[in-house]
Short mmCIF file of C-alpha atoms and ligand atoms in Angstrom, two decimals:
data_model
loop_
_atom_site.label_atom_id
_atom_site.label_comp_id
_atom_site.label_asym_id
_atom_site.label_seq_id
_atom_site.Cartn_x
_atom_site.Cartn_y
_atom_site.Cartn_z
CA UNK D 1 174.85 45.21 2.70
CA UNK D 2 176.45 48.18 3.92
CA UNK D 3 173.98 50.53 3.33
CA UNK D 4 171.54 47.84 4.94
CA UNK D 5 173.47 47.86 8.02
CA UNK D 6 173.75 51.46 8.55
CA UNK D 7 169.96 52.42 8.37
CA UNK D 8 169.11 49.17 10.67
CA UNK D 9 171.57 51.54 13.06
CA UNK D 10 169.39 54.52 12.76
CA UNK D 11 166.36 52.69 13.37
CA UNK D 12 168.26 51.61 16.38
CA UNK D 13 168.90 54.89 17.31
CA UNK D 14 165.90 56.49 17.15
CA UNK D 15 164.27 53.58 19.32
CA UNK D 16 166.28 53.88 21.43
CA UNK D 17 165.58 57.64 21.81
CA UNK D 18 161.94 57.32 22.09
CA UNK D 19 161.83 54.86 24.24
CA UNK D 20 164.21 56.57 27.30
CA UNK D 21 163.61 59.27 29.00
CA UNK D 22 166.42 61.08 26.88
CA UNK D 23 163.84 62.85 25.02
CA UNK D 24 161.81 64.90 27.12
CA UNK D 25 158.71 65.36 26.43
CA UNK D 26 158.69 61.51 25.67
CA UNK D 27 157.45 61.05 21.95
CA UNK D 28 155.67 58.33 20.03
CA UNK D 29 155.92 57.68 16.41
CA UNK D 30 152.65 58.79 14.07
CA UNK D 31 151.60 57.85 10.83
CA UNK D 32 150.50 61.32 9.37
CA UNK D 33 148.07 60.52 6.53
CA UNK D 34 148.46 64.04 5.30
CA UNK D 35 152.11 64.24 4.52
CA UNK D 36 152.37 60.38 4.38
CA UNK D 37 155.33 60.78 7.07
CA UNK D 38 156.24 59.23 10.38
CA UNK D 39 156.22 62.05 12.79
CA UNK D 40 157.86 61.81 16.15
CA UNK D 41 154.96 63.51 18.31
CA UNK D 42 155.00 64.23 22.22
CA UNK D 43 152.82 61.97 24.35
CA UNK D 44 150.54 63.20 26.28
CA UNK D 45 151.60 64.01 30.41
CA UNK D 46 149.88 62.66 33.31
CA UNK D 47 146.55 64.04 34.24
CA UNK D 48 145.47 64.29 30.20
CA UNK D 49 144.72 62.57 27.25
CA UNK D 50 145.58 62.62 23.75
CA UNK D 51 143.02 64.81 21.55
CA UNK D 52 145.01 65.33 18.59
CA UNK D 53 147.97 63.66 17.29
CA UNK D 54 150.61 66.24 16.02
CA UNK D 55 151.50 67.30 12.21
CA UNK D 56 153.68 68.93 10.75
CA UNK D 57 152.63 72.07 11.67
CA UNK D 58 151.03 71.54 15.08
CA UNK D 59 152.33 70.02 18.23
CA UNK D 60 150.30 66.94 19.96
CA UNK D 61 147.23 68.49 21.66
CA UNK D 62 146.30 67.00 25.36
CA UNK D 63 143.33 68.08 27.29
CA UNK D 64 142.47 67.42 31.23
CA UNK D 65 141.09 64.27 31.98
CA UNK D 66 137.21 64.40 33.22
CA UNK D 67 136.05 63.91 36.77
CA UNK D 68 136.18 60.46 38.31
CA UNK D 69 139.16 59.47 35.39
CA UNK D 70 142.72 59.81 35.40
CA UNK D 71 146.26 59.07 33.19
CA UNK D 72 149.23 58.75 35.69
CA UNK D 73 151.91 58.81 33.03
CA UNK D 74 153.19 60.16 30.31
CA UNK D 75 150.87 58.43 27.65
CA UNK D 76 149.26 58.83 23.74
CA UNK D 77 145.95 57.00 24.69
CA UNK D 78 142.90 58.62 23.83
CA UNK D 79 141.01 58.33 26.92
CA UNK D 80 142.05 58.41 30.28
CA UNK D 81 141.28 55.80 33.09
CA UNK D 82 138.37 55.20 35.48
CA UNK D 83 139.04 55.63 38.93
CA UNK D 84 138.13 52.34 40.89
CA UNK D 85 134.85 51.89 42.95
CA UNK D 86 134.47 52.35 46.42
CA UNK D 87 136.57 50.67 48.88
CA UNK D 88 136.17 47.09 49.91
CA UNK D 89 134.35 46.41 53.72
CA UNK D 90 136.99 47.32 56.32
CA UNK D 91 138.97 49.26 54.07
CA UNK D 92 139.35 52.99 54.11
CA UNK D 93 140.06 55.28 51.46
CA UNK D 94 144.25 56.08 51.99
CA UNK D 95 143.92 58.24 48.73
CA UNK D 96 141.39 59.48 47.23
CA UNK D 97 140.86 59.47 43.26
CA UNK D 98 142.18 62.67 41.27
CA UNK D 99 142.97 63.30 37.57
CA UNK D 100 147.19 61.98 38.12
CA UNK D 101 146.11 59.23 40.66
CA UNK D 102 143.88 56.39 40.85
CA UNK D 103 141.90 55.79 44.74
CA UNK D 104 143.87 53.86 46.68
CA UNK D 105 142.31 51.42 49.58
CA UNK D 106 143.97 50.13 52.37
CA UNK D 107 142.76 47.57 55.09
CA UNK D 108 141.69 49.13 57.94
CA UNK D 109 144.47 48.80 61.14
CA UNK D 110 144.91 45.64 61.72
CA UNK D 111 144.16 44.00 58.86
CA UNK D 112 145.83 43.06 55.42
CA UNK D 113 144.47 42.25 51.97
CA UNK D 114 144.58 38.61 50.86
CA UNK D 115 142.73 38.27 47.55
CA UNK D 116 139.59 40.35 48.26
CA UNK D 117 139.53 40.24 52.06
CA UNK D 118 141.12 42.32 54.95
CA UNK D 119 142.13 39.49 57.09
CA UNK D 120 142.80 40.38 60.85
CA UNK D 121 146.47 40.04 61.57
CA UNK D 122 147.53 36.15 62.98
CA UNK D 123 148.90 36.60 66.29
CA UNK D 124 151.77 35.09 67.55
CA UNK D 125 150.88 32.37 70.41
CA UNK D 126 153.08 32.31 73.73
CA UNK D 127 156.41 30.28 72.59
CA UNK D 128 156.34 32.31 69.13
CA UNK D 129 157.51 35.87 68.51
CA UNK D 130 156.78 38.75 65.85
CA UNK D 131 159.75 38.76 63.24
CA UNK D 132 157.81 40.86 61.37
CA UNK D 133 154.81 43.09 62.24
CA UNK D 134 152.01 42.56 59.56
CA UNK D 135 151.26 45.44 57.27
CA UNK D 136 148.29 46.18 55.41
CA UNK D 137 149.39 44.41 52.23
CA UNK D 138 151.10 41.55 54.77
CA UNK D 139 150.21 39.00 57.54
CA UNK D 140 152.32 38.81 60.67
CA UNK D 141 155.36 36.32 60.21
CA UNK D 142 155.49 34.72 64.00
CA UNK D 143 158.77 32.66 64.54
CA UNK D 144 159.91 30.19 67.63
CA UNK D 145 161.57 31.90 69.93
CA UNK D 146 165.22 30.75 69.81
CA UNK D 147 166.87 29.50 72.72
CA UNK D 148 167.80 31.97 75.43
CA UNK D 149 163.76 34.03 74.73
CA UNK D 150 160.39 34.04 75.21
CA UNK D 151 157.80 35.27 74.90
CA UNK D 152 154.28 34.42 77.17
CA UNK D 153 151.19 36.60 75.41
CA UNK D 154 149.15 36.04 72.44
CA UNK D 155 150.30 39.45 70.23
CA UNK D 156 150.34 40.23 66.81
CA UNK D 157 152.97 43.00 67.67
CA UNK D 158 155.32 41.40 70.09
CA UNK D 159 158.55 40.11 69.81
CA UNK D 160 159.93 37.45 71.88
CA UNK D 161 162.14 38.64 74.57
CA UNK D 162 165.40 37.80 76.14
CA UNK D 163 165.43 35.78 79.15
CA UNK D 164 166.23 37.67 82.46
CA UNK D 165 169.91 37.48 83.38
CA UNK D 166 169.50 36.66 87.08
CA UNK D 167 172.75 36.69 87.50
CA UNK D 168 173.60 40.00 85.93
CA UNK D 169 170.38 41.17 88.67
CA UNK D 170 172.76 39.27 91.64
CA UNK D 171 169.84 36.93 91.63
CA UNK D 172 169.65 33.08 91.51
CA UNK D 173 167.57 31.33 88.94
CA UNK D 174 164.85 29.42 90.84
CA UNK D 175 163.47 28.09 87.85
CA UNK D 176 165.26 28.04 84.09
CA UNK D 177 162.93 29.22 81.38
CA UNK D 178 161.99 28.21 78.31
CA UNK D 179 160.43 29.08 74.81
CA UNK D 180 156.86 30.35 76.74
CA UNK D 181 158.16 31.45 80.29
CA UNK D 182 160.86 33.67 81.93
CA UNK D 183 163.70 32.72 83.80
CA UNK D 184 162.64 33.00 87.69
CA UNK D 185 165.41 34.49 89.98
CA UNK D 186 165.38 34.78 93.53
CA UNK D 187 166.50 37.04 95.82
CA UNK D 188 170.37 36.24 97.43
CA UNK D 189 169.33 37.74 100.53
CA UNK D 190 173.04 37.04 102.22
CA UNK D 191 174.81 39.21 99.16
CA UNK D 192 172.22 42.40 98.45
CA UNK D 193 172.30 45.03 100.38
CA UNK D 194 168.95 45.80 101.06
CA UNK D 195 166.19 45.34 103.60
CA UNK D 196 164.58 42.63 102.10
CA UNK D 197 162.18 41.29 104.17
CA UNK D 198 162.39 37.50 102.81
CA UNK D 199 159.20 35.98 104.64
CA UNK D 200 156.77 38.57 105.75
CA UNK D 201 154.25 38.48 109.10
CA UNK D 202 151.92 37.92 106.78
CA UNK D 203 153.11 35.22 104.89
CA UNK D 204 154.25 33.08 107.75
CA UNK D 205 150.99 33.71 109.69
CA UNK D 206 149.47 32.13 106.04
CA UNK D 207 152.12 29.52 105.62
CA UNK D 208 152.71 28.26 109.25
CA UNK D 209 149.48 25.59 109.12
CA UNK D 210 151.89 23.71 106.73
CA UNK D 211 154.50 23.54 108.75
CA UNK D 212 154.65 19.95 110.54
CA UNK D 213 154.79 19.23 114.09
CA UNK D 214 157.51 16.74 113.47
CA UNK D 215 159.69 16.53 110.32
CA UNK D 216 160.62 14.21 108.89
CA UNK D 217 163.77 14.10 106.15
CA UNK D 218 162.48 13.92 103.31
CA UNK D 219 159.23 16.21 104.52
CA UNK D 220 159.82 19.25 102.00
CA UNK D 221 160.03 16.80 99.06
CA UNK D 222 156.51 15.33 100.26
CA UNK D 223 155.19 18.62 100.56
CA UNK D 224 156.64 20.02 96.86
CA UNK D 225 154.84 16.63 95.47
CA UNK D 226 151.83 17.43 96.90
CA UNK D 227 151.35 21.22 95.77
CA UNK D 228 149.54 21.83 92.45
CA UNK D 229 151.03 23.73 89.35
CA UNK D 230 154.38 24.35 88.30
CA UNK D 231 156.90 22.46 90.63
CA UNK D 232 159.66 24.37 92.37
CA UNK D 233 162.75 22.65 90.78
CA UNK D 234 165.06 20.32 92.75
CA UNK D 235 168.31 22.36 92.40
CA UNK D 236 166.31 25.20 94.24
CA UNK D 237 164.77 22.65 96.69
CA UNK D 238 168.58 21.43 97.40
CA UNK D 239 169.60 25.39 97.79
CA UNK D 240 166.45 26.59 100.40
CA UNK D 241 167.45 22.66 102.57
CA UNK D 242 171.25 23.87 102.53
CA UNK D 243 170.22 27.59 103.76
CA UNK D 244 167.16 26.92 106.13
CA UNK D 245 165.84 25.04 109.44
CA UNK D 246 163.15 23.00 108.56
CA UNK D 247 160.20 25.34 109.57
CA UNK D 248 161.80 27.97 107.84
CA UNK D 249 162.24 25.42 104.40
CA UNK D 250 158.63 25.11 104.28
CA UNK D 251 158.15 29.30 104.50
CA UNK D 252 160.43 29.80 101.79
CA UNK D 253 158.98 26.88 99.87
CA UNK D 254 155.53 28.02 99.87
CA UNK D 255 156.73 31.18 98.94
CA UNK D 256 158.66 30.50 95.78
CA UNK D 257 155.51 28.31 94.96
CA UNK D 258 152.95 30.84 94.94
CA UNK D 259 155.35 33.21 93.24
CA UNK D 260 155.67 30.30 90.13
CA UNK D 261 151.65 29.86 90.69
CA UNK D 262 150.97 33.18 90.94
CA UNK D 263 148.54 33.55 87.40
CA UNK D 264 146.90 30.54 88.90
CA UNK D 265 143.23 31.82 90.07
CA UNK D 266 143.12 30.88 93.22
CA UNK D 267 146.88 31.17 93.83
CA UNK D 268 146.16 35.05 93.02
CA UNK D 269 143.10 34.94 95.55
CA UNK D 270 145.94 33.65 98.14
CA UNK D 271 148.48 36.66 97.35
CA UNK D 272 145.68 39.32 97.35
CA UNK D 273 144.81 38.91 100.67
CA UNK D 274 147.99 38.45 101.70
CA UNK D 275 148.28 41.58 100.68
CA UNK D 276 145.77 43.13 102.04
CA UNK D 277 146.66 41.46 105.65
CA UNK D 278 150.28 43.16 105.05
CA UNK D 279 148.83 46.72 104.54
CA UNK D 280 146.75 46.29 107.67
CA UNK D 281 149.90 45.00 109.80
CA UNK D 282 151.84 48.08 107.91
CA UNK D 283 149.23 50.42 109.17
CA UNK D 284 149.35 48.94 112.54
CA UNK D 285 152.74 49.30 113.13
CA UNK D 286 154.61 50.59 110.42
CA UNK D 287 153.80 54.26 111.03
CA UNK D 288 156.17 54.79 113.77
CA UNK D 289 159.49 56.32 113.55
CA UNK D 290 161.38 54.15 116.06
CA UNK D 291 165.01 54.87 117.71
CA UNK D 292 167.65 52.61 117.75
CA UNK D 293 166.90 52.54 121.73
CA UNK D 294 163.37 51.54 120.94
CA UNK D 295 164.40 49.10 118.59
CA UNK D 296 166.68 47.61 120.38
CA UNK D 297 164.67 47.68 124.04
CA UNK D 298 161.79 45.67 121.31
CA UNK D 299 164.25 43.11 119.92
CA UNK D 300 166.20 42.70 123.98
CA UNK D 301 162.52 41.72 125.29
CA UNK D 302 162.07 39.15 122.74
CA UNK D 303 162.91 35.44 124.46
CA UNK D 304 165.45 32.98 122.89
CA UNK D 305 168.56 34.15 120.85
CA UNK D 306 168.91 38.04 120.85
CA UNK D 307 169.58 39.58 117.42
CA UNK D 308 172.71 41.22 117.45
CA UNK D 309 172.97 44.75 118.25
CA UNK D 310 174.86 45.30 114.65
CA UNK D 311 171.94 43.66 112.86
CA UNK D 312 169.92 46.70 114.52
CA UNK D 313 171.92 49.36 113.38
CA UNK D 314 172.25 47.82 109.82
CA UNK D 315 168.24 47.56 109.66
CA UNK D 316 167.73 50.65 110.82
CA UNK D 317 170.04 52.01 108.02
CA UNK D 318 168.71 49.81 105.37
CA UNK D 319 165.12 49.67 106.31
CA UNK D 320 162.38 52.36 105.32
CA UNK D 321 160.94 53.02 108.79
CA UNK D 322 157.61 51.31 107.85
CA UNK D 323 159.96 47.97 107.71
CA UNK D 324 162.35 48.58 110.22
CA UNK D 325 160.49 46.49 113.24
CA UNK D 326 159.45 43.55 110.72
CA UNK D 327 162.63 43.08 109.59
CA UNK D 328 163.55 42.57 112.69
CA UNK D 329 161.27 40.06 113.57
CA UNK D 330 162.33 37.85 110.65
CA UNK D 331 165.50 38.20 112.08
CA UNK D 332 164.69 37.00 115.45
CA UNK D 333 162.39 34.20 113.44
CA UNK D 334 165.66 32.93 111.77
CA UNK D 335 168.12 33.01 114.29
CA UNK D 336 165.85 31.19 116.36
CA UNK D 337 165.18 28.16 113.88
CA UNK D 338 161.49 27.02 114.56
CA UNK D 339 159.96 29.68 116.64
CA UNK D 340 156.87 31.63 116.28
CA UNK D 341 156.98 35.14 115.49
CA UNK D 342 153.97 35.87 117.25
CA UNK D 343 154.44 33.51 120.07
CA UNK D 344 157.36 35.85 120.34
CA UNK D 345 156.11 38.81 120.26
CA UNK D 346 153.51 38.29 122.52
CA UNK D 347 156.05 37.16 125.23
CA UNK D 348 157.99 40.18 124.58
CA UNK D 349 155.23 42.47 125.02
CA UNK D 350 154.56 41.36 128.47
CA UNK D 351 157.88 42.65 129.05
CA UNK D 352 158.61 46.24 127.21
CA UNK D 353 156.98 48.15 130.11
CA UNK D 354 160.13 47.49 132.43
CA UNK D 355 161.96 49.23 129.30
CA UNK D 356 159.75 52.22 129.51
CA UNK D 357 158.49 51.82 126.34
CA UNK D 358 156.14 54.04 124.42
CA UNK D 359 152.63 53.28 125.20
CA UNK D 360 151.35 54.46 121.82
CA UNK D 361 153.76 51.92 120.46
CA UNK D 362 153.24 49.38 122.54
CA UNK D 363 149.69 49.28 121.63
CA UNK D 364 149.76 49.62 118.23
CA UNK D 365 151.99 46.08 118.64
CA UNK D 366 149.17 44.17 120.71
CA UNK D 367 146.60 45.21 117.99
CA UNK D 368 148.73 43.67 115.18
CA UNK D 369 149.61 40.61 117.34
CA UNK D 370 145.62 40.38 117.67
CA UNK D 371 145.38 41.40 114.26
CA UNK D 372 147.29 38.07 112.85
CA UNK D 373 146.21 35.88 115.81
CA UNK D 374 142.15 36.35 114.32
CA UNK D 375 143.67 36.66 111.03
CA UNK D 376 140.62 34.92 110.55
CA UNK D 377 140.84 34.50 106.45
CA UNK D 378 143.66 32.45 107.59
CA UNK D 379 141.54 29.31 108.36
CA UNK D 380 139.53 29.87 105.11
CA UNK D 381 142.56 29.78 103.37
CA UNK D 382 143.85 26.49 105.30
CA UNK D 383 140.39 25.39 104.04
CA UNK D 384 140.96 26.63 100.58
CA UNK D 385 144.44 25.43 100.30
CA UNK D 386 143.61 21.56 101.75
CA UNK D 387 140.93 21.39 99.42
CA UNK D 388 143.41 21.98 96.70
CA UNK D 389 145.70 19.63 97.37
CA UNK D 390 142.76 17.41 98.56
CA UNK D 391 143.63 14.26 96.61
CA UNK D 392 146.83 13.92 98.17
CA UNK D 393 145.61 14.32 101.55
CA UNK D 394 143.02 11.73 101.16
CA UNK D 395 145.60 9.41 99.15
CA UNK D 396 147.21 9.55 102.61
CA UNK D 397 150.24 11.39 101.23
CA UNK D 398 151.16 14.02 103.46
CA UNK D 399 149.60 13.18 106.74
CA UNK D 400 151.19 15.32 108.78
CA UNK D 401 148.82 18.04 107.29
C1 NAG I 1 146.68 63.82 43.27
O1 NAG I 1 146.94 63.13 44.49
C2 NAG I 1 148.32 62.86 44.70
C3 NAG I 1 148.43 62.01 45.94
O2 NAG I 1 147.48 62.34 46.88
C4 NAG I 1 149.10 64.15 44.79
O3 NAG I 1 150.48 63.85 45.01
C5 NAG I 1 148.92 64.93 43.51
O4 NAG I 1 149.55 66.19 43.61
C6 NAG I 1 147.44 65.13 43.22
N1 NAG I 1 147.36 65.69 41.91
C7 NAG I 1 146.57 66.74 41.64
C8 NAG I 1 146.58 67.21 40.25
O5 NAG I 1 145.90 67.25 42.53
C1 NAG I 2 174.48 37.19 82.40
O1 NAG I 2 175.24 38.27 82.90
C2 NAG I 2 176.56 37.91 83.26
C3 NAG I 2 177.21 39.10 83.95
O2 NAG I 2 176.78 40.31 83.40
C4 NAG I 2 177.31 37.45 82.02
O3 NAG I 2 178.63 37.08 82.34
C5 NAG I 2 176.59 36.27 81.41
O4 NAG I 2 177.19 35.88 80.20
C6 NAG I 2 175.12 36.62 81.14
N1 NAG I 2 174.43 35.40 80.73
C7 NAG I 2 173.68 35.39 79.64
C8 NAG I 2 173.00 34.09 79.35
O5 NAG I 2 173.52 36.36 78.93
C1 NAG I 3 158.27 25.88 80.31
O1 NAG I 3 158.41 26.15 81.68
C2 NAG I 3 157.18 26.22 82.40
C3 NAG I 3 157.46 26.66 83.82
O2 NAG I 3 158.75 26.38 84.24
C4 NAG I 3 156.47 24.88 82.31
O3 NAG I 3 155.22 24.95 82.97
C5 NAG I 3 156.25 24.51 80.86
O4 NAG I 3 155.68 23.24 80.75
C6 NAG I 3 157.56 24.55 80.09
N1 NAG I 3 157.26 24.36 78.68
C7 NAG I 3 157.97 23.55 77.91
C8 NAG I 3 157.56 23.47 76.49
O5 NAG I 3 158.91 22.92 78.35
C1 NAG I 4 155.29 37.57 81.06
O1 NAG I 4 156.58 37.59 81.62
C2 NAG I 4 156.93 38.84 82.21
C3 NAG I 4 158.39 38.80 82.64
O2 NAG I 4 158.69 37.67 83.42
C4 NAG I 4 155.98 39.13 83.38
O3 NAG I 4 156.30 40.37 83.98
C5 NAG I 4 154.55 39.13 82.87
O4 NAG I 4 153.66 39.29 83.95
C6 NAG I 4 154.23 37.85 82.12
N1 NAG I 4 152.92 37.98 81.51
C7 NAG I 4 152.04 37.00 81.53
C8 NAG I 4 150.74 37.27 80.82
O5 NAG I 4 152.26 35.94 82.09
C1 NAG I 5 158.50 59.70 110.56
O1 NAG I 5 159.53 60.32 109.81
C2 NAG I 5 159.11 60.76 108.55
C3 NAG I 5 160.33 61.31 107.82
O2 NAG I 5 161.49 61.01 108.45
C4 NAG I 5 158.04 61.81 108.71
O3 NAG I 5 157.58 62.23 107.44
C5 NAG I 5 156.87 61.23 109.50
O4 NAG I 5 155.91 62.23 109.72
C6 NAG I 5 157.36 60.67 110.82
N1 NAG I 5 156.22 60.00 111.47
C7 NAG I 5 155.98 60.07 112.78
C8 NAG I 5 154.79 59.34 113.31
O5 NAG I 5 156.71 60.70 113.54
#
């Protein structure tokens, strides 16, 4: 029993040995028909194969492994391995076959295996986000965004995002977001310090058709029914009637509506050439490098309620120079509740010789109030923009259009 026990512990032992990498070169046991012994012999390292086992008087005996085969560990077979075929379609060779290493494949970029196909990496649709980018052994894992992201694109690569903090901007969220869109801020025009032009020339030239010879209360909430796309939400609708006359509620409402519209095709038509009508009036007049005299002699001739001589001096420190007189204009346009810029400016024109004003200047001003007055994609767009909202009009909802 005893003596059972203690050579069931060598056994152990010598297992155990053989087995870990305690032994180095690793060994295997051999059956050596000549002596009739076990022998403990080395394997056979990486790269080789076994061409003789060892005896008692000679060590194992490896030799290199042919071309096209390889061992990649330490082994006692008698062959070595056959490097695998050529690589599957849209896979490239990441490694190529040599005698330690068998070829490796990988999916081309892009792609990952599953079973025997490179499968193009899923991509993540607007409302989902990448948790993990997919890997050439591993699809994409796409997850909801959570509350508080987003994310609006297709993408296999990106994750969703965090919402903008319009507060942290000293914005005011127009519209709250959601899993697929972006919080929308607005400016706070009364608490930035900037020059911040909040309805352009432009825009009101665009925008004024809309405005209503006669409103009536509950006018902007006609108007906000009656425009296509994303709605402008009633908080903000509540904030712009607080903050603006009437005409001026229907600029800034249009405004914030083609800024939520803007992917909308012919939304983007509208802001292009708005665009392009602002570079021309920018060219027209913004290339002048006016003094607080001239600035002020422009804004004095102006009929109606005079912007104060303070608001000059801030513009003129706030605004680039190109901005400076346009600023000024919206100005005049708010203080003045329902008033024409133009109308304005052409009345004030007539005037600015008795101030000696530059003739240069005063010229360049005529051409842009000519400019806006045959702003003549403006009736195209009325045209455009009626036959958008078309149904109302003929259901007799807004009328006053
Ligand atoms: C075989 O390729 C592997 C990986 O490319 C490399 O690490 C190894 O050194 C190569 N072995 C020989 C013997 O060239
Ligand atoms: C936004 O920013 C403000 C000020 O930095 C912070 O107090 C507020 O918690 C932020 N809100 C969110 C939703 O992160
Ligand atoms: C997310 O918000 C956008 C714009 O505010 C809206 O068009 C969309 O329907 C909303 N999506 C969901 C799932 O509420
Ligand atoms: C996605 O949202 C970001 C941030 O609001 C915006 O800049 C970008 O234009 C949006 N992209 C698309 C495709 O709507
Ligand atoms: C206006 O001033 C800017 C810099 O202050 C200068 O570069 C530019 O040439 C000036 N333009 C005119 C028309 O005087």
């Amino acid at each position: 029993m005893n003596k059972f026990l203690c050579c069931t512990l060598v056994f152990l032992d010598i297992s155990v040995k053989w087995t870990t990498q305690e032994t180095f070169p690793p060994k295997y046991l051999h059956y050596d028909p000549e002596t009739s012994r076990q022998l403990l012999c080395d394997q056979c390292p990486p790269g080789t194969y076994l061409k003789q086992h060892c005896t008692t008087r000679r060590k194992t005996q490896c030799e290199p492994c042919p071309h096209h085969y390889y061992t990649n560990s330490w082994h006692f077979n008698e062959e070595c391995l056959y490097c695998s075929g050529m690589c599957k379609e849209l896979q490239y060779v990441k490694q190529e076959c040599n005698s330690t290493h068998n070829r490796v494949c990988e999916c081309v970029e892009g792609r990952y295996l599953d079973l025997e196909f490179c499968l193009r990496h899923t991509s993540c649709p607007p409302g989902f986000g990448v948790v993990q980018a997919g890997t050439p052994e591993r699809n994409t894992i796409c997850k909801r965004c959570p509350d508080g992201f987003f994310s609006n694109e297709t993408s296999s690569k990106a994750a969703c995002r965090k919402h903008t903090n319009c507060s942290a901007l000293g914005l005011q969220m127009a519209s709250k977001g959601n899993a697929t869109h972006d919080n929308l801020c607005i400016g706070n025009t009364e608490a930035t310090p900037k020059c911040g032009i909040d309805v352009t020339l432009c825009e009101e030239a665009f925008f004024r058709f809309a405005v209503p010879t006669k409103f009536t209360p509950n006018w902007l909430s006609v108007l906000v029914d009656s425009l296509p796309g994303t709605k402008v939400n009633a908080e903000t609708i509540e904030r712009i009637k607080r903050r603006h006359s009437s005409q001026e509620q229907t600029f800034q409402l249009l405004k914030l509506w083609k800024h939520q519209n803007k992917d909308q095709d012919m939304v983007k038509k509208i802001i292009q050439d708005i665009d392009l009508c602002e570079n021309s009036v920018v060219k027209h007049i913004g290339r002048w490098n006016l003094t607080l005299e001239h600035l002020s002699s422009l804004m004095e001739s102006l009929p109606g309620k005079k912007v104060a001589m303070e608001d000059v001096e801030k513009t003129m420190k706030l605004c680039k120079s190109t901005d400076q007189i346009l600023k000024l204009l919206s100005l005049w346009r708010i203080k003045n509740g329902d008033q024409d810029t133009l109308k304005g400016l052409a009345h004030g024109l007539k005037h600015l010789k008795t101030y000696h004003f530059p003739k240069a200047i005063l010229q360049s001003l005529r051409k842009t109030v000519k400019f806006l007055h045959s702003f003549t994609m403006y009736r195209l767009y009325q045209k455009l923009f009626l036959e958008m909202i078309g149904n109302q009009v003929q259901s007799g909802k807004i009328s006053c259009l």
